[in-house]
């Protein structure tokens, strides 16, 4: 049956074969779940089964105060520079007057003169620096908000996790983009030690199929001690870096109002790297964009 036949009416005398109502239609492509979302679901399941509560991470825009100052990250730290961080121009600032003033003063005091056994940084702490809006550079900014809220509501043993996008103004290459997904686990309780951190890291990573871990001393401005985490990958037949971890410093926890005997252990990893390994994807750009060739 053609357009011409319909136009000139010849379809009326044409001889058509009987319509086969049992003929199967064209198979429809069912689509695919994106590999990043599949690994995110896997990570969520691991945390949930370990009794962790997911943090509200639905704000990409953050103030420097929560992203850096609340974490005792010094105001002159290079990571706070525009070459590492995406600062916003409109609105450029979140007035600190909107934050709890007693807390802001304790943060200022700790940066300038220390306290809780710390000497502080000894330099003037600028409100204007803490007010700068940015795209969060880590989901640890959300952890600081959650820990402050926990302290204010009255501490109780808690386990939180987050999995969401973070933004860094860095050079991009085959395995790095200006944004990536950070996964973070946080445990808050009385008397936690480095041994508890090492123990929970073993529990977490063995659920990702990695049974052999090694730890290397590291530095983060907001954790002391800190450790880089390495695991032996049976799949790649080599040791690989799988994340970073540490114990949040008292200069971060005490100004929030968490009691002296309460510690917080935390660790972080990415989502892209595990996804690329688990799904044999060798260029990170294949994870984003329209052409997800599976
Ligand atoms: C700027 O890049 C940061 C990102 C990302 C990362 C690193 C550290 C943290 C952190 C933290 C932290 C520290 C202390 C307290 C709180 C949070 C978060 C994300 C991964 C961390 N990394 C990473 O994820 N590697 C990884 C993780 C899991 C994995 O699973 C196996 C397949 C089953 C395989 C690999 C290590 C490298 O990929 C690294 O090159 C890239 N890192």
CSV table of C-alpha atoms and ligand atoms in Angstrom, one decimal:
chain,number,residue,atom,x,y,z
A,1,UNK,CA,0.0,0.0,0.0
A,2,UNK,CA,1.6,3.3,-1.1
A,3,UNK,CA,0.9,7.0,-1.0
A,4,UNK,CA,0.2,7.0,-4.7
A,5,UNK,CA,-2.3,4.1,-4.4
A,6,UNK,CA,-4.2,6.0,-1.7
A,7,UNK,CA,-4.2,9.2,-3.9
A,8,UNK,CA,-5.3,7.6,-7.2
A,9,UNK,CA,-7.8,5.1,-5.6
A,10,UNK,CA,-6.1,2.1,-7.1
A,11,UNK,CA,-6.0,0.5,-3.6
A,12,UNK,CA,-9.7,-0.3,-4.1
A,13,UNK,CA,-8.9,-3.0,-6.7
A,14,UNK,CA,-5.4,-4.1,-5.5
A,15,UNK,CA,-4.9,-7.6,-4.1
A,16,UNK,CA,-3.6,-7.6,-0.5
A,17,UNK,CA,-2.5,-10.6,1.5
A,18,UNK,CA,-4.6,-11.3,4.7
A,19,UNK,CA,-3.3,-9.2,7.7
A,20,UNK,CA,-1.4,-11.5,10.2
A,21,UNK,CA,-2.5,-10.4,13.6
A,22,UNK,CA,-0.2,-13.0,15.2
A,23,UNK,CA,2.9,-11.3,13.7
A,24,UNK,CA,5.3,-10.1,16.4
A,25,UNK,CA,6.2,-6.4,16.6
A,26,UNK,CA,9.7,-5.1,16.4
A,27,UNK,CA,11.6,-5.8,19.7
A,28,UNK,CA,11.7,-2.5,21.6
A,29,UNK,CA,15.1,-1.5,23.2
A,30,UNK,CA,14.4,-1.5,27.0
A,31,UNK,CA,17.2,1.1,27.7
A,32,UNK,CA,19.9,0.7,30.3
A,33,UNK,CA,20.6,2.0,33.8
A,34,UNK,CA,23.6,4.3,33.8
A,35,UNK,CA,26.6,2.5,35.3
A,36,UNK,CA,27.3,5.4,37.8
A,37,UNK,CA,23.7,5.1,39.1
A,38,UNK,CA,24.1,1.3,39.5
A,39,UNK,CA,27.3,1.7,41.5
A,40,UNK,CA,25.6,4.5,43.5
A,41,UNK,CA,22.8,2.2,44.4
A,42,UNK,CA,25.3,-0.5,45.4
A,43,UNK,CA,27.1,1.9,47.7
A,44,UNK,CA,23.8,3.1,49.2
A,45,UNK,CA,22.9,-0.5,49.9
A,46,UNK,CA,26.3,-1.2,51.7
A,47,UNK,CA,25.9,1.9,53.9
A,48,UNK,CA,22.2,1.2,54.6
A,49,UNK,CA,23.0,-2.4,55.6
A,50,UNK,CA,25.7,-1.1,57.9
A,51,UNK,CA,23.1,1.2,59.7
A,52,UNK,CA,24.1,4.5,58.1
A,53,UNK,CA,21.6,7.3,57.5
A,54,UNK,CA,21.9,9.3,54.2
A,55,UNK,CA,22.7,13.0,54.6
A,56,UNK,CA,20.7,15.7,52.7
A,57,UNK,CA,23.1,16.7,49.9
A,58,UNK,CA,20.7,18.6,47.6
A,59,UNK,CA,22.6,21.9,47.7
A,60,UNK,CA,25.5,22.2,45.3
A,61,UNK,CA,26.0,25.8,46.3
A,62,UNK,CA,27.6,26.1,49.7
A,63,UNK,CA,29.2,29.0,51.8
A,64,UNK,CA,32.9,28.9,52.5
A,65,UNK,CA,31.9,28.9,56.1
A,66,UNK,CA,30.6,25.4,56.1
A,67,UNK,CA,32.8,24.1,53.2
A,68,UNK,CA,36.1,25.4,54.8
A,69,UNK,CA,35.9,27.4,58.0
A,70,UNK,CA,33.7,25.0,60.1
A,71,UNK,CA,36.3,22.3,59.1
A,72,UNK,CA,39.1,24.5,60.5
A,73,UNK,CA,40.6,24.8,57.0
A,74,UNK,CA,42.7,27.9,57.1
A,75,UNK,CA,41.5,30.9,55.1
A,76,UNK,CA,44.8,31.3,53.3
A,77,UNK,CA,44.9,27.6,52.3
A,78,UNK,CA,45.6,27.1,48.6
A,79,UNK,CA,42.5,24.9,48.2
A,80,UNK,CA,40.4,27.9,49.0
A,81,UNK,CA,41.9,29.7,46.0
A,82,UNK,CA,39.9,30.3,42.8
A,83,UNK,CA,42.3,28.0,40.9
A,84,UNK,CA,40.9,25.0,43.0
A,85,UNK,CA,37.4,26.2,43.8
A,86,UNK,CA,34.5,27.5,41.8
A,87,UNK,CA,33.3,30.7,43.6
A,88,UNK,CA,29.9,32.2,42.6
A,89,UNK,CA,29.5,35.8,41.6
A,90,UNK,CA,25.8,36.0,41.9
A,91,UNK,CA,25.0,35.8,44.8
A,92,UNK,CA,28.7,36.1,45.8
A,93,UNK,CA,28.1,35.9,49.5
A,94,UNK,CA,25.9,34.3,52.2
A,95,UNK,CA,25.8,36.8,55.1
A,96,UNK,CA,27.3,35.2,58.2
A,97,UNK,CA,24.6,36.9,60.2
A,98,UNK,CA,22.3,34.1,59.0
A,99,UNK,CA,24.5,31.6,60.9
A,100,UNK,CA,24.3,31.0,64.7
A,101,UNK,CA,26.5,33.9,66.0
A,102,UNK,CA,27.8,32.1,69.0
A,103,UNK,CA,29.1,29.3,66.8
A,104,UNK,CA,30.6,31.8,64.3
A,105,UNK,CA,32.5,33.4,67.2
A,106,UNK,CA,33.8,30.1,68.4
A,107,UNK,CA,35.0,29.3,64.9
A,108,UNK,CA,36.7,32.7,64.6
A,109,UNK,CA,38.3,32.3,68.0
A,110,UNK,CA,39.6,28.8,67.1
A,111,UNK,CA,41.1,30.0,63.8
A,112,UNK,CA,42.8,33.0,65.3
A,113,UNK,CA,43.9,31.8,68.7
A,114,UNK,CA,43.2,28.1,68.9
A,115,UNK,CA,41.8,26.4,72.0
A,116,UNK,CA,41.0,22.8,72.9
A,117,UNK,CA,44.8,22.2,72.9
A,118,UNK,CA,45.4,23.9,69.6
A,119,UNK,CA,47.4,27.1,69.0
A,120,UNK,CA,45.2,28.1,66.0
A,121,UNK,CA,46.5,29.8,62.9
A,122,UNK,CA,47.3,33.1,64.6
A,123,UNK,CA,46.1,35.2,61.7
A,124,UNK,CA,43.1,37.5,61.4
A,125,UNK,CA,39.9,35.6,60.4
A,126,UNK,CA,38.0,37.5,57.8
A,127,UNK,CA,34.2,37.3,57.8
A,128,UNK,CA,34.2,38.3,54.1
A,129,UNK,CA,36.3,35.2,53.3
A,130,UNK,CA,33.8,32.9,55.2
A,131,UNK,CA,30.8,34.5,53.4
A,132,UNK,CA,32.0,33.6,49.8
A,133,UNK,CA,29.6,31.3,48.0
A,134,UNK,CA,31.1,28.4,46.1
A,135,UNK,CA,30.2,25.0,44.5
A,136,UNK,CA,31.0,22.6,47.3
A,137,UNK,CA,34.5,21.0,46.9
A,138,UNK,CA,33.5,18.0,49.0
A,139,UNK,CA,30.5,16.5,50.7
A,140,UNK,CA,32.4,17.0,54.0
A,141,UNK,CA,30.6,20.4,53.9
A,142,UNK,CA,27.4,18.5,54.5
A,143,UNK,CA,29.0,16.4,57.2
A,144,UNK,CA,29.9,19.6,59.1
A,145,UNK,CA,26.3,20.9,58.9
A,146,UNK,CA,25.1,17.5,60.1
A,147,UNK,CA,27.6,17.3,63.0
A,148,UNK,CA,26.7,20.9,64.1
A,149,UNK,CA,23.0,19.9,64.1
A,150,UNK,CA,23.7,16.7,66.1
A,151,UNK,CA,25.7,18.7,68.7
A,152,UNK,CA,22.9,21.3,69.0
A,153,UNK,CA,20.2,18.7,69.3
A,154,UNK,CA,22.1,16.8,72.0
A,155,UNK,CA,24.7,14.2,70.9
A,156,UNK,CA,23.8,10.6,70.4
A,157,UNK,CA,25.8,7.9,68.6
A,158,UNK,CA,25.2,8.4,64.8
A,159,UNK,CA,26.3,7.1,61.5
A,160,UNK,CA,25.9,9.2,58.3
A,161,UNK,CA,26.8,8.9,54.7
A,162,UNK,CA,26.6,11.0,51.5
A,163,UNK,CA,27.0,10.3,47.8
A,164,UNK,CA,26.8,13.3,45.6
A,165,UNK,CA,28.5,15.7,43.1
A,166,UNK,CA,31.3,17.9,44.2
A,167,UNK,CA,33.2,20.5,42.1
A,168,UNK,CA,36.9,21.3,41.8
A,169,UNK,CA,38.4,23.8,39.4
A,170,UNK,CA,41.1,21.4,38.2
A,171,UNK,CA,42.6,20.5,34.9
A,172,UNK,CA,40.6,17.7,33.3
A,173,UNK,CA,42.1,14.7,31.7
A,174,UNK,CA,41.3,11.0,30.9
A,175,UNK,CA,40.5,10.2,34.4
A,176,UNK,CA,39.6,13.6,36.0
A,177,UNK,CA,36.8,16.0,35.3
A,178,UNK,CA,36.0,19.3,37.0
A,179,UNK,CA,33.3,17.5,39.0
A,180,UNK,CA,33.0,14.1,40.4
A,181,UNK,CA,30.9,12.2,42.9
A,182,UNK,CA,32.2,11.9,46.5
A,183,UNK,CA,31.1,9.2,48.8
A,184,UNK,CA,31.6,9.8,52.5
A,185,UNK,CA,31.0,7.8,55.7
A,186,UNK,CA,30.9,9.4,59.1
A,187,UNK,CA,30.7,7.8,62.5
A,188,UNK,CA,30.2,9.9,65.7
A,189,UNK,CA,30.4,8.2,69.1
A,190,UNK,CA,32.1,8.4,72.5
A,191,UNK,CA,35.7,7.2,72.7
A,192,UNK,CA,36.2,6.2,69.0
A,193,UNK,CA,39.8,5.5,68.1
A,194,UNK,CA,41.9,5.0,64.9
A,195,UNK,CA,41.3,1.3,65.5
A,196,UNK,CA,37.6,1.8,65.1
A,197,UNK,CA,38.3,3.7,61.8
A,198,UNK,CA,40.5,0.9,60.5
A,199,UNK,CA,37.9,-1.7,61.5
A,200,UNK,CA,35.0,0.0,59.8
A,201,UNK,CA,37.1,0.5,56.6
A,202,UNK,CA,37.7,-3.2,56.5
A,203,UNK,CA,33.9,-3.9,56.9
A,204,UNK,CA,33.1,-1.3,54.2
A,205,UNK,CA,35.6,-2.3,51.5
A,206,UNK,CA,35.2,-6.0,51.9
A,207,UNK,CA,31.6,-5.4,50.8
A,208,UNK,CA,33.2,-4.0,47.6
A,209,UNK,CA,35.1,-7.2,47.2
A,210,UNK,CA,38.4,-5.8,48.6
A,211,UNK,CA,39.7,-7.9,51.5
A,212,UNK,CA,43.3,-6.7,51.8
A,213,UNK,CA,43.7,-3.0,52.9
A,214,UNK,CA,46.9,-1.0,53.6
A,215,UNK,CA,47.0,2.5,55.2
A,216,UNK,CA,49.5,5.3,54.6
A,217,UNK,CA,49.8,8.4,56.8
A,218,UNK,CA,48.4,11.4,55.1
A,219,UNK,CA,47.3,15.0,55.8
A,220,UNK,CA,44.0,16.7,55.6
A,221,UNK,CA,43.4,20.2,57.2
A,222,UNK,CA,40.4,18.9,59.1
A,223,UNK,CA,41.5,15.4,60.2
A,224,UNK,CA,44.3,14.3,62.5
A,225,UNK,CA,45.5,11.6,62.1
A,226,UNK,CA,44.7,11.0,58.4
A,227,UNK,CA,45.3,7.9,56.3
A,228,UNK,CA,45.2,7.2,52.6
A,229,UNK,CA,43.5,3.8,52.0
A,230,UNK,CA,44.9,1.2,49.5
A,231,UNK,CA,43.4,-2.1,48.6
A,232,UNK,CA,44.6,-5.1,46.6
A,233,UNK,CA,42.3,-5.4,43.6
A,234,UNK,CA,41.9,-9.1,42.6
A,235,UNK,CA,40.5,-7.8,39.3
A,236,UNK,CA,43.4,-5.5,38.4
A,237,UNK,CA,46.0,-7.7,40.2
A,238,UNK,CA,47.6,-4.7,41.9
A,239,UNK,CA,47.3,-2.4,44.9
A,240,UNK,CA,45.1,0.7,44.1
A,241,UNK,CA,44.3,3.8,46.0
A,242,UNK,CA,40.7,3.5,47.2
A,243,UNK,CA,40.2,6.6,49.3
A,244,UNK,CA,41.2,8.8,52.2
A,245,UNK,CA,40.1,8.9,55.9
A,246,UNK,CA,40.8,10.4,59.3
A,247,UNK,CA,39.5,11.6,62.7
A,248,UNK,CA,38.0,15.0,62.6
A,249,UNK,CA,40.1,17.5,64.6
A,250,UNK,CA,38.9,18.9,68.0
A,251,UNK,CA,39.3,22.4,66.4
A,252,UNK,CA,36.3,21.3,64.2
A,253,UNK,CA,34.3,19.3,66.7
A,254,UNK,CA,34.5,21.3,70.0
A,255,UNK,CA,33.3,24.7,68.5
A,256,UNK,CA,30.2,22.8,67.3
A,257,UNK,CA,29.5,21.8,70.9
A,258,UNK,CA,30.3,18.1,70.7
A,259,UNK,CA,31.3,16.9,74.2
A,260,UNK,CA,35.1,16.4,74.9
A,261,UNK,CA,34.8,12.5,74.9
A,262,UNK,CA,33.0,12.4,71.6
A,263,UNK,CA,35.1,11.6,68.5
A,264,UNK,CA,34.2,11.4,64.8
A,265,UNK,CA,35.9,9.1,62.3
A,266,UNK,CA,35.3,9.6,58.6
A,267,UNK,CA,36.4,8.3,55.2
A,268,UNK,CA,35.8,9.2,51.6
A,269,UNK,CA,36.1,7.7,48.1
A,270,UNK,CA,34.9,8.5,44.6
A,271,UNK,CA,32.1,7.0,42.5
A,272,UNK,CA,33.7,7.4,39.0
A,273,UNK,CA,36.8,5.3,39.7
A,274,UNK,CA,35.0,2.2,41.1
A,275,UNK,CA,32.5,2.5,38.3
A,276,UNK,CA,35.2,2.6,35.6
A,277,UNK,CA,36.9,-0.4,37.2
A,278,UNK,CA,33.7,-2.4,37.7
A,279,UNK,CA,32.4,-1.7,34.2
A,280,UNK,CA,35.8,-1.7,32.3
A,281,UNK,CA,35.4,1.9,31.2
A,282,UNK,CA,38.8,3.5,30.5
A,283,UNK,CA,37.9,7.0,29.6
A,284,UNK,CA,35.9,9.0,32.2
A,285,UNK,CA,34.3,11.0,29.4
A,286,UNK,CA,32.5,7.7,28.4
A,287,UNK,CA,30.6,8.0,31.7
A,288,UNK,CA,29.1,11.4,30.7
A,289,UNK,CA,27.4,12.8,27.7
A,290,UNK,CA,25.0,11.3,25.2
A,291,UNK,CA,27.1,8.4,23.9
A,292,UNK,CA,27.0,5.9,26.7
A,293,UNK,CA,28.1,2.9,24.5
A,294,UNK,CA,27.5,-0.2,26.6
B,1,LIG,C1,40.4,14.6,43.8
B,1,LIG,O1,40.1,13.3,43.6
B,1,LIG,C2,39.5,12.7,44.7
B,1,LIG,C3,39.0,11.4,44.2
B,1,LIG,C4,38.1,10.6,45.2
B,1,LIG,C5,38.1,11.0,46.6
B,1,LIG,C6,39.3,11.0,47.3
B,1,LIG,C7,39.3,11.3,48.7
B,1,LIG,C8,38.0,11.6,49.3
B,1,LIG,C9,38.0,11.9,50.7
B,1,LIG,C10,37.9,12.1,51.9
B,1,LIG,C11,37.8,12.3,53.3
B,1,LIG,C12,38.9,12.2,54.1
B,1,LIG,C13,38.7,12.4,55.4
B,1,LIG,C14,37.5,12.6,56.0
B,1,LIG,C15,36.4,12.7,55.2
B,1,LIG,C16,36.5,12.5,53.8
B,1,LIG,C17,36.9,11.5,48.6
B,1,LIG,C18,36.9,11.2,47.2
B,1,LIG,C19,38.9,9.4,44.7
B,1,LIG,C20,39.4,8.4,45.7
B,1,LIG,N1,39.8,7.2,45.0
B,1,LIG,C21,38.9,6.2,44.8
B,1,LIG,O2,37.7,6.4,45.0
B,1,LIG,N2,39.4,5.0,44.3
B,1,LIG,C22,38.6,3.8,44.3
B,1,LIG,C23,37.5,3.5,45.2
B,1,LIG,C24,36.8,2.3,45.2
B,1,LIG,C25,37.2,1.3,44.2
B,1,LIG,O3,36.4,0.2,44.3
B,1,LIG,C26,36.8,-1.0,43.5
B,1,LIG,C27,36.3,-1.3,42.3
B,1,LIG,C28,35.8,-2.0,43.5
B,1,LIG,C29,38.2,1.6,43.3
B,1,LIG,C30,39.0,2.8,43.4
B,1,LIG,C31,41.2,7.1,44.7
B,1,LIG,C32,41.6,7.6,43.3
B,1,LIG,O4,40.6,7.3,42.3
B,1,LIG,C33,41.8,9.1,43.2
B,1,LIG,O5,42.6,9.4,42.1
B,1,LIG,C34,40.6,10.0,43.0
B,1,LIG,N3,39.9,10.3,44.2
